[in-house]
Amino acid sequence: MSGHDHDHALAGGTRQRGKLLVVFAITFTVMAAEIIGAFLTGSLALLADAGHMFTDSTGLLIALIAASLALKPPTLKRTWGYKRAEIIAAAFQAALLLVVGTFVIVEGIRRFFEPPEIAGPAMLWFGVIGLAGNAIGLIVLASGRNHNFNMKAAFLEVLNDALGSVAVIVAAIIIAVTGWVQADAIVSLLIGVLIIPRTLKLLRDTVNVLMENAPAGLDLGDVREHILALPHVIDVHDLHASLVGSGTPVLSAHVTVEDGCMTDGHAATILADLQRCVAEHFDVSVEHSTFQIEPAAHRDQESMHH
């Protein structure tokens, strides 16, 4: 069963890497087209959007590298393999997105008071090209965006690009019809407002993992109560839970049992009950659990208390 699960996870990781590769190629191509369009039309808005896509292309490349590293098997030195790589990559991408969102807001305010000259019609066509490319990227990533933090970050990167393309199109239409060039600044501010909340949530989630906080949805107080309710269990301490990577929660604890359990065979039964409890009872299933079974007489010999 464990071999089947490993093969299934490996196949899933390979599919996610393939999706990232396709979206990276699309994003990089659209970015190149927008750079060309910016120089041909003199549009600062297109150049700024190309800059956003350059940042997102970098983030997607990081995500692609992380997805490739995640496929490497564990070793005696790296016992979890590179599962944590996708968390680090997602945190870095979130930081990049935060910088982009802040830049968009600051630049939008500046452009409102100092609007650049923009060639509306040509800008519109390049905006449509960008939106078409981003739409394809979103379709490719949609089914896997909740697979892990890395894929979620990549999806947000492309969504950010799509919003930028929509902003270019809307601003181009308004400018072409009314000549009101401040439309570019207004739409840019809207994009910044949409980007930053999502980015802060992703950054918070990844930092929680790096800080080894308890996985979201797993109440350790509830876990403690269930462990204490098991027969022959006297106490539980050194209870810790964290995420190695997306979908890989781990839990460890010292469980104090009645002295007789260490000789009458109850210890093995208690251990099985503990593992079954954390794997099946809670919304977050913890299949990687480590329990140290201790007799009551051992409590006074603990060298460290938590």
Tab-separated table of C-alpha atoms in Angstrom:
chain	number	residue	atom	x	y	z
A	1	MET	CA	0.000	0.000	0.000
A	2	SER	CA	2.814	2.412	0.885
A	3	GLY	CA	4.503	1.699	-2.448
A	4	HIS	CA	1.242	2.349	-4.283
A	5	ASP	CA	0.774	5.633	-2.395
A	6	HIS	CA	4.337	6.694	-3.217
A	7	ASP	CA	3.839	5.940	-6.908
A	8	HIS	CA	0.530	7.818	-6.895
A	9	ALA	CA	2.136	10.851	-5.225
A	10	LEU	CA	5.045	10.716	-7.689
A	11	ALA	CA	2.666	10.606	-10.663
A	12	GLY	CA	0.673	13.515	-9.207
A	13	GLY	CA	3.841	15.534	-8.691
A	14	THR	CA	4.935	14.876	-12.269
A	15	ARG	CA	1.551	16.124	-13.555
A	16	GLN	CA	1.831	19.301	-11.479
A	17	ARG	CA	5.342	19.916	-12.797
A	18	GLY	CA	4.081	19.475	-16.374
A	19	LYS	CA	1.341	22.051	-15.783
A	20	LEU	CA	3.838	24.523	-14.363
A	21	LEU	CA	6.121	24.059	-17.370
A	22	VAL	CA	3.270	24.783	-19.817
A	23	VAL	CA	2.136	27.877	-17.897
A	24	PHE	CA	5.703	29.178	-17.548
A	25	ALA	CA	6.181	28.902	-21.326
A	26	ILE	CA	2.887	30.752	-21.962
A	27	THR	CA	3.634	33.483	-19.412
A	28	PHE	CA	7.157	34.056	-20.718
A	29	THR	CA	5.874	34.254	-24.323
A	30	VAL	CA	3.151	36.766	-23.439
A	31	MET	CA	5.683	38.814	-21.465
A	32	ALA	CA	7.959	38.993	-24.514
A	33	ALA	CA	4.992	40.039	-26.701
A	34	GLU	CA	4.033	42.823	-24.259
A	35	ILE	CA	7.615	44.131	-24.157
A	36	ILE	CA	7.602	44.320	-27.961
A	37	GLY	CA	4.172	45.976	-27.869
A	38	ALA	CA	5.339	48.526	-25.301
A	39	PHE	CA	8.211	49.635	-27.513
A	40	LEU	CA	6.044	49.690	-30.654
A	41	THR	CA	3.231	51.704	-29.069
A	42	GLY	CA	5.105	53.699	-26.430
A	43	SER	CA	2.632	52.405	-23.836
A	44	LEU	CA	3.957	52.611	-20.292
A	45	ALA	CA	0.992	50.546	-19.084
A	46	LEU	CA	2.008	47.644	-21.320
A	47	LEU	CA	5.604	47.921	-20.161
A	48	ALA	CA	4.467	47.915	-16.520
A	49	ASP	CA	2.294	44.849	-17.142
A	50	ALA	CA	5.254	43.169	-18.840
A	51	GLY	CA	7.248	43.947	-15.707
A	52	HIS	CA	4.565	42.242	-13.610
A	53	MET	CA	4.733	39.237	-15.902
A	54	PHE	CA	8.520	39.164	-15.616
A	55	THR	CA	8.149	38.928	-11.839
A	56	ASP	CA	5.485	36.248	-12.219
A	57	SER	CA	7.616	34.334	-14.751
A	58	THR	CA	10.399	34.304	-12.173
A	59	GLY	CA	7.963	33.045	-9.543
A	60	LEU	CA	6.695	30.315	-11.880
A	61	LEU	CA	10.272	29.271	-12.646
A	62	ILE	CA	10.921	29.001	-8.892
A	63	ALA	CA	7.719	26.952	-8.523
A	64	LEU	CA	8.841	24.685	-11.388
A	65	ILE	CA	12.228	24.102	-9.752
A	66	ALA	CA	10.559	23.405	-6.393
A	67	ALA	CA	8.105	20.947	-7.994
A	68	SER	CA	11.047	19.113	-9.577
A	69	LEU	CA	12.925	18.968	-6.259
A	70	ALA	CA	9.807	17.641	-4.512
A	71	LEU	CA	9.935	14.552	-6.740
A	72	LYS	CA	13.354	13.544	-5.404
A	73	PRO	CA	13.165	10.569	-3.018
A	74	PRO	CA	14.135	10.802	0.674
A	75	THR	CA	17.700	9.983	1.698
A	76	LEU	CA	19.434	9.249	4.987
A	77	LYS	CA	20.478	12.913	5.089
A	78	ARG	CA	17.179	14.407	3.885
A	79	THR	CA	14.682	12.036	5.458
A	80	TRP	CA	11.676	13.943	4.074
A	81	GLY	CA	13.279	14.507	0.685
A	82	TYR	CA	12.582	18.020	-0.587
A	83	LYS	CA	8.952	18.304	0.547
A	84	ARG	CA	9.696	21.593	2.303
A	85	ALA	CA	11.016	23.091	-0.982
A	86	GLU	CA	7.496	23.890	-2.202
A	87	ILE	CA	6.755	25.787	1.013
A	88	ILE	CA	9.922	27.867	0.707
A	89	ALA	CA	9.170	28.557	-2.972
A	90	ALA	CA	5.587	29.587	-2.189
A	91	ALA	CA	6.783	31.953	0.563
A	92	PHE	CA	9.269	33.551	-1.829
A	93	GLN	CA	6.572	33.897	-4.494
A	94	ALA	CA	4.217	35.503	-1.970
A	95	ALA	CA	6.942	37.999	-1.083
A	96	LEU	CA	7.403	38.794	-4.791
A	97	LEU	CA	3.660	39.247	-5.244
A	98	LEU	CA	3.552	41.572	-2.242
A	99	VAL	CA	6.273	43.723	-3.813
A	100	VAL	CA	4.385	43.760	-7.134
A	101	GLY	CA	1.090	44.683	-5.461
A	102	THR	CA	2.736	47.522	-3.537
A	103	PHE	CA	4.436	48.755	-6.716
A	104	VAL	CA	1.124	48.744	-8.577
A	105	ILE	CA	-0.550	50.878	-5.894
A	106	VAL	CA	2.330	53.360	-5.615
A	107	GLU	CA	2.702	53.629	-9.391
A	108	GLY	CA	-1.074	53.953	-9.819
A	109	ILE	CA	-1.173	56.919	-7.445
A	110	ARG	CA	1.739	58.559	-9.272
A	111	ARG	CA	0.152	58.040	-12.690
A	112	PHE	CA	-3.134	59.536	-11.551
A	113	PHE	CA	-1.386	62.869	-11.024
A	114	GLU	CA	1.203	62.424	-13.807
A	115	PRO	CA	-0.569	60.372	-16.497
A	116	PRO	CA	1.702	59.154	-19.317
A	117	GLU	CA	0.757	59.356	-22.998
A	118	ILE	CA	-0.755	56.049	-24.095
A	119	ALA	CA	-1.588	54.696	-27.566
A	120	GLY	CA	-5.035	53.245	-26.774
A	121	PRO	CA	-5.909	51.133	-29.877
A	122	ALA	CA	-2.588	49.253	-30.106
A	123	MET	CA	-2.555	48.870	-26.325
A	124	LEU	CA	-5.959	47.177	-26.543
A	125	TRP	CA	-4.758	44.482	-28.937
A	126	PHE	CA	-1.725	43.601	-26.846
A	127	GLY	CA	-3.969	43.501	-23.777
A	128	VAL	CA	-6.205	40.968	-25.521
A	129	ILE	CA	-3.175	38.830	-26.417
A	130	GLY	CA	-2.068	38.909	-22.775
A	131	LEU	CA	-5.525	37.979	-21.487
A	132	ALA	CA	-5.812	35.061	-23.932
A	133	GLY	CA	-2.467	33.655	-22.775
A	134	ASN	CA	-3.343	34.081	-19.118
A	135	ALA	CA	-6.756	32.464	-19.607
A	136	ILE	CA	-5.064	29.364	-21.027
A	137	GLY	CA	-2.673	29.337	-18.068
A	138	LEU	CA	-5.540	29.569	-15.564
A	139	ILE	CA	-7.353	26.683	-17.242
A	140	VAL	CA	-4.211	24.539	-17.081
A	141	LEU	CA	-3.631	25.275	-13.369
A	142	ALA	CA	-7.269	25.355	-12.186
A	143	SER	CA	-7.590	21.652	-11.358
A	144	GLY	CA	-4.330	21.557	-9.369
A	145	ARG	CA	-4.410	24.905	-7.563
A	146	ASN	CA	-5.338	23.265	-4.241
A	147	HIS	CA	-2.785	20.448	-4.596
A	148	ASN	CA	-0.190	22.304	-2.510
A	149	PHE	CA	1.021	25.792	-1.547
A	150	ASN	CA	3.345	25.853	-4.540
A	151	MET	CA	0.524	25.294	-7.054
A	152	LYS	CA	-1.685	27.802	-5.224
A	153	ALA	CA	1.054	30.415	-5.464
A	154	ALA	CA	1.526	29.683	-9.174
A	155	PHE	CA	-2.221	30.028	-9.759
A	156	LEU	CA	-2.166	33.406	-7.995
A	157	GLU	CA	0.759	34.475	-10.174
A	158	VAL	CA	-1.227	33.791	-13.349
A	159	LEU	CA	-4.409	35.292	-11.877
A	160	ASN	CA	-2.392	38.417	-11.129
A	161	ASP	CA	-1.293	38.500	-14.786
A	162	ALA	CA	-4.874	38.029	-15.990
A	163	LEU	CA	-6.055	40.927	-13.840
A	164	GLY	CA	-3.257	43.027	-15.280
A	165	SER	CA	-4.357	42.163	-18.819
A	166	VAL	CA	-7.989	42.995	-18.013
A	167	ALA	CA	-6.830	46.309	-16.574
A	168	VAL	CA	-4.884	47.065	-19.759
A	169	ILE	CA	-7.952	46.268	-21.892
A	170	VAL	CA	-10.378	48.317	-19.770
A	171	ALA	CA	-8.012	51.260	-19.554
A	172	ALA	CA	-7.302	51.105	-23.291
A	173	ILE	CA	-11.022	51.172	-24.138
A	174	ILE	CA	-11.730	54.096	-21.800
A	175	ILE	CA	-8.734	56.039	-23.108
A	176	ALA	CA	-9.652	55.341	-26.735
A	177	VAL	CA	-13.285	56.371	-26.236
A	178	THR	CA	-12.984	59.285	-23.800
A	179	GLY	CA	-9.325	60.285	-23.822
A	180	TRP	CA	-9.284	60.114	-20.000
A	181	VAL	CA	-5.765	58.730	-19.425
A	182	GLN	CA	-6.212	58.571	-15.636
A	183	ALA	CA	-8.274	55.408	-16.236
A	184	ASP	CA	-4.985	53.527	-16.376
A	185	ALA	CA	-4.135	54.634	-12.831
A	186	ILE	CA	-7.599	53.846	-11.427
A	187	VAL	CA	-7.615	50.310	-12.804
A	188	SER	CA	-4.042	49.735	-11.584
A	189	LEU	CA	-5.075	50.694	-8.046
A	190	LEU	CA	-7.965	48.211	-8.234
A	191	ILE	CA	-5.535	45.442	-9.228
A	192	GLY	CA	-3.281	46.274	-6.290
A	193	VAL	CA	-6.222	46.086	-3.886
A	194	LEU	CA	-7.134	42.641	-5.280
A	195	ILE	CA	-3.575	41.281	-5.200
A	196	ILE	CA	-2.448	42.159	-1.679
A	197	PRO	CA	-5.117	40.371	0.482
A	198	ARG	CA	-4.594	37.040	-1.348
A	199	THR	CA	-0.847	37.473	-1.106
A	200	LEU	CA	-0.927	38.176	2.628
A	201	LYS	CA	-3.013	35.033	3.211
A	202	LEU	CA	-0.578	32.883	1.217
A	203	LEU	CA	2.373	34.446	3.050
A	204	ARG	CA	0.701	33.809	6.410
A	205	ASP	CA	-0.001	30.156	5.536
A	206	THR	CA	3.550	29.477	4.374
A	207	VAL	CA	5.113	31.251	7.371
A	208	ASN	CA	2.918	29.140	9.669
A	209	VAL	CA	4.386	26.005	8.077
A	210	LEU	CA	7.969	27.296	8.303
A	211	MET	CA	7.365	28.189	11.969
A	212	GLU	CA	6.112	24.608	12.457
A	213	ASN	CA	2.768	25.770	13.835
A	214	ALA	CA	0.029	23.199	14.223
A	215	PRO	CA	-1.726	22.456	10.904
A	216	ALA	CA	-4.860	24.509	10.270
A	217	GLY	CA	-7.924	22.517	11.312
A	218	LEU	CA	-6.095	20.371	13.874
A	219	ASP	CA	-6.916	21.396	17.459
A	220	LEU	CA	-4.198	19.987	19.711
A	221	GLY	CA	-6.417	20.591	22.737
A	222	ASP	CA	-8.966	18.235	21.177
A	223	VAL	CA	-6.202	15.745	20.343
A	224	ARG	CA	-4.990	15.827	23.936
A	225	GLU	CA	-8.497	15.142	25.273
A	226	HIS	CA	-8.962	12.138	22.992
A	227	ILE	CA	-5.598	10.690	23.976
A	228	LEU	CA	-6.362	11.114	27.678
A	229	ALA	CA	-9.719	9.371	27.150
A	230	LEU	CA	-8.009	6.182	25.987
A	231	PRO	CA	-7.895	3.307	28.524
A	232	HIS	CA	-4.787	3.148	30.778
A	233	VAL	CA	-3.520	6.601	29.653
A	234	ILE	CA	-2.569	8.842	32.588
A	235	ASP	CA	-0.995	11.859	30.926
A	236	VAL	CA	0.239	13.283	27.625
A	237	HIS	CA	3.003	15.858	27.210
A	238	ASP	CA	5.523	17.073	24.605
A	239	LEU	CA	2.618	17.113	22.155
A	240	HIS	CA	3.708	18.678	18.852
A	241	ALA	CA	2.186	18.834	15.369
A	242	SER	CA	3.353	20.536	12.195
A	243	LEU	CA	3.435	20.267	8.402
A	244	VAL	CA	6.482	19.010	6.524
A	245	GLY	CA	4.809	20.069	3.282
A	246	SER	CA	1.306	20.345	1.851
A	247	GLY	CA	-0.651	17.216	2.747
A	248	THR	CA	2.072	15.859	5.060
A	249	PRO	CA	1.117	16.582	8.699
A	250	VAL	CA	3.251	15.011	11.438
A	251	LEU	CA	2.564	14.593	15.152
A	252	SER	CA	4.593	13.415	18.131
A	253	ALA	CA	3.872	13.045	21.844
A	254	HIS	CA	5.011	11.436	25.083
A	255	VAL	CA	2.156	9.364	26.514
A	256	THR	CA	2.278	8.242	30.146
A	257	VAL	CA	0.473	4.976	30.898
A	258	GLU	CA	-0.091	2.820	33.961
A	259	ASP	CA	3.067	1.001	35.058
A	260	GLY	CA	1.559	-2.424	34.467
A	261	CYS	CA	0.940	-1.708	30.777
A	262	MET	CA	4.653	-2.078	30.030
A	263	THR	CA	4.633	-5.737	31.083
A	264	ASP	CA	1.095	-7.014	30.474
A	265	GLY	CA	1.001	-6.294	26.706
A	266	HIS	CA	-1.285	-3.246	26.878
A	267	ALA	CA	1.443	-0.903	25.586
A	268	ALA	CA	1.233	-2.308	22.051
A	269	THR	CA	-2.557	-1.969	22.046
A	270	ILE	CA	-2.353	1.619	23.325
A	271	LEU	CA	0.172	2.523	20.611
A	272	ALA	CA	-2.116	1.127	17.897
A	273	ASP	CA	-5.089	3.024	19.364
A	274	LEU	CA	-3.077	6.269	19.430
A	275	GLN	CA	-2.011	5.960	15.798
A	276	ARG	CA	-5.527	5.052	14.700
A	277	CYS	CA	-6.984	7.966	16.672
A	278	VAL	CA	-4.864	10.696	15.031
A	279	ALA	CA	-5.145	9.107	11.586
A	280	GLU	CA	-8.923	8.629	11.513
A	281	HIS	CA	-10.734	10.723	14.109
A	282	PHE	CA	-9.892	14.306	13.146
A	283	ASP	CA	-10.545	16.406	10.043
A	284	VAL	CA	-6.779	16.562	9.479
A	285	SER	CA	-5.614	12.974	9.098
A	286	VAL	CA	-2.133	12.468	10.592
A	287	GLU	CA	-0.625	9.302	9.176
A	288	HIS	CA	2.928	10.151	10.263
A	289	SER	CA	2.776	9.986	14.068
A	290	THR	CA	5.401	9.129	16.681
A	291	PHE	CA	4.455	8.260	20.255
A	292	GLN	CA	6.802	7.587	23.168
A	293	ILE	CA	5.026	5.311	25.618
A	294	GLU	CA	6.239	5.904	29.175
A	295	PRO	CA	5.344	4.202	32.473
A	296	ALA	CA	4.039	6.418	35.263
A	297	ALA	CA	7.272	5.834	37.199
A	298	HIS	CA	9.222	7.571	34.421
A	299	ARG	CA	7.518	10.966	34.865
A	300	ASP	CA	9.993	12.120	37.534
A	301	GLN	CA	12.926	11.250	35.267
A	302	GLU	CA	11.994	13.605	32.434
A	303	SER	CA	14.982	15.846	31.708
A	304	MET	CA	12.925	18.431	29.783
A	305	HIS	CA	9.344	19.557	30.285
A	306	HIS	CA	7.128	21.345	27.703
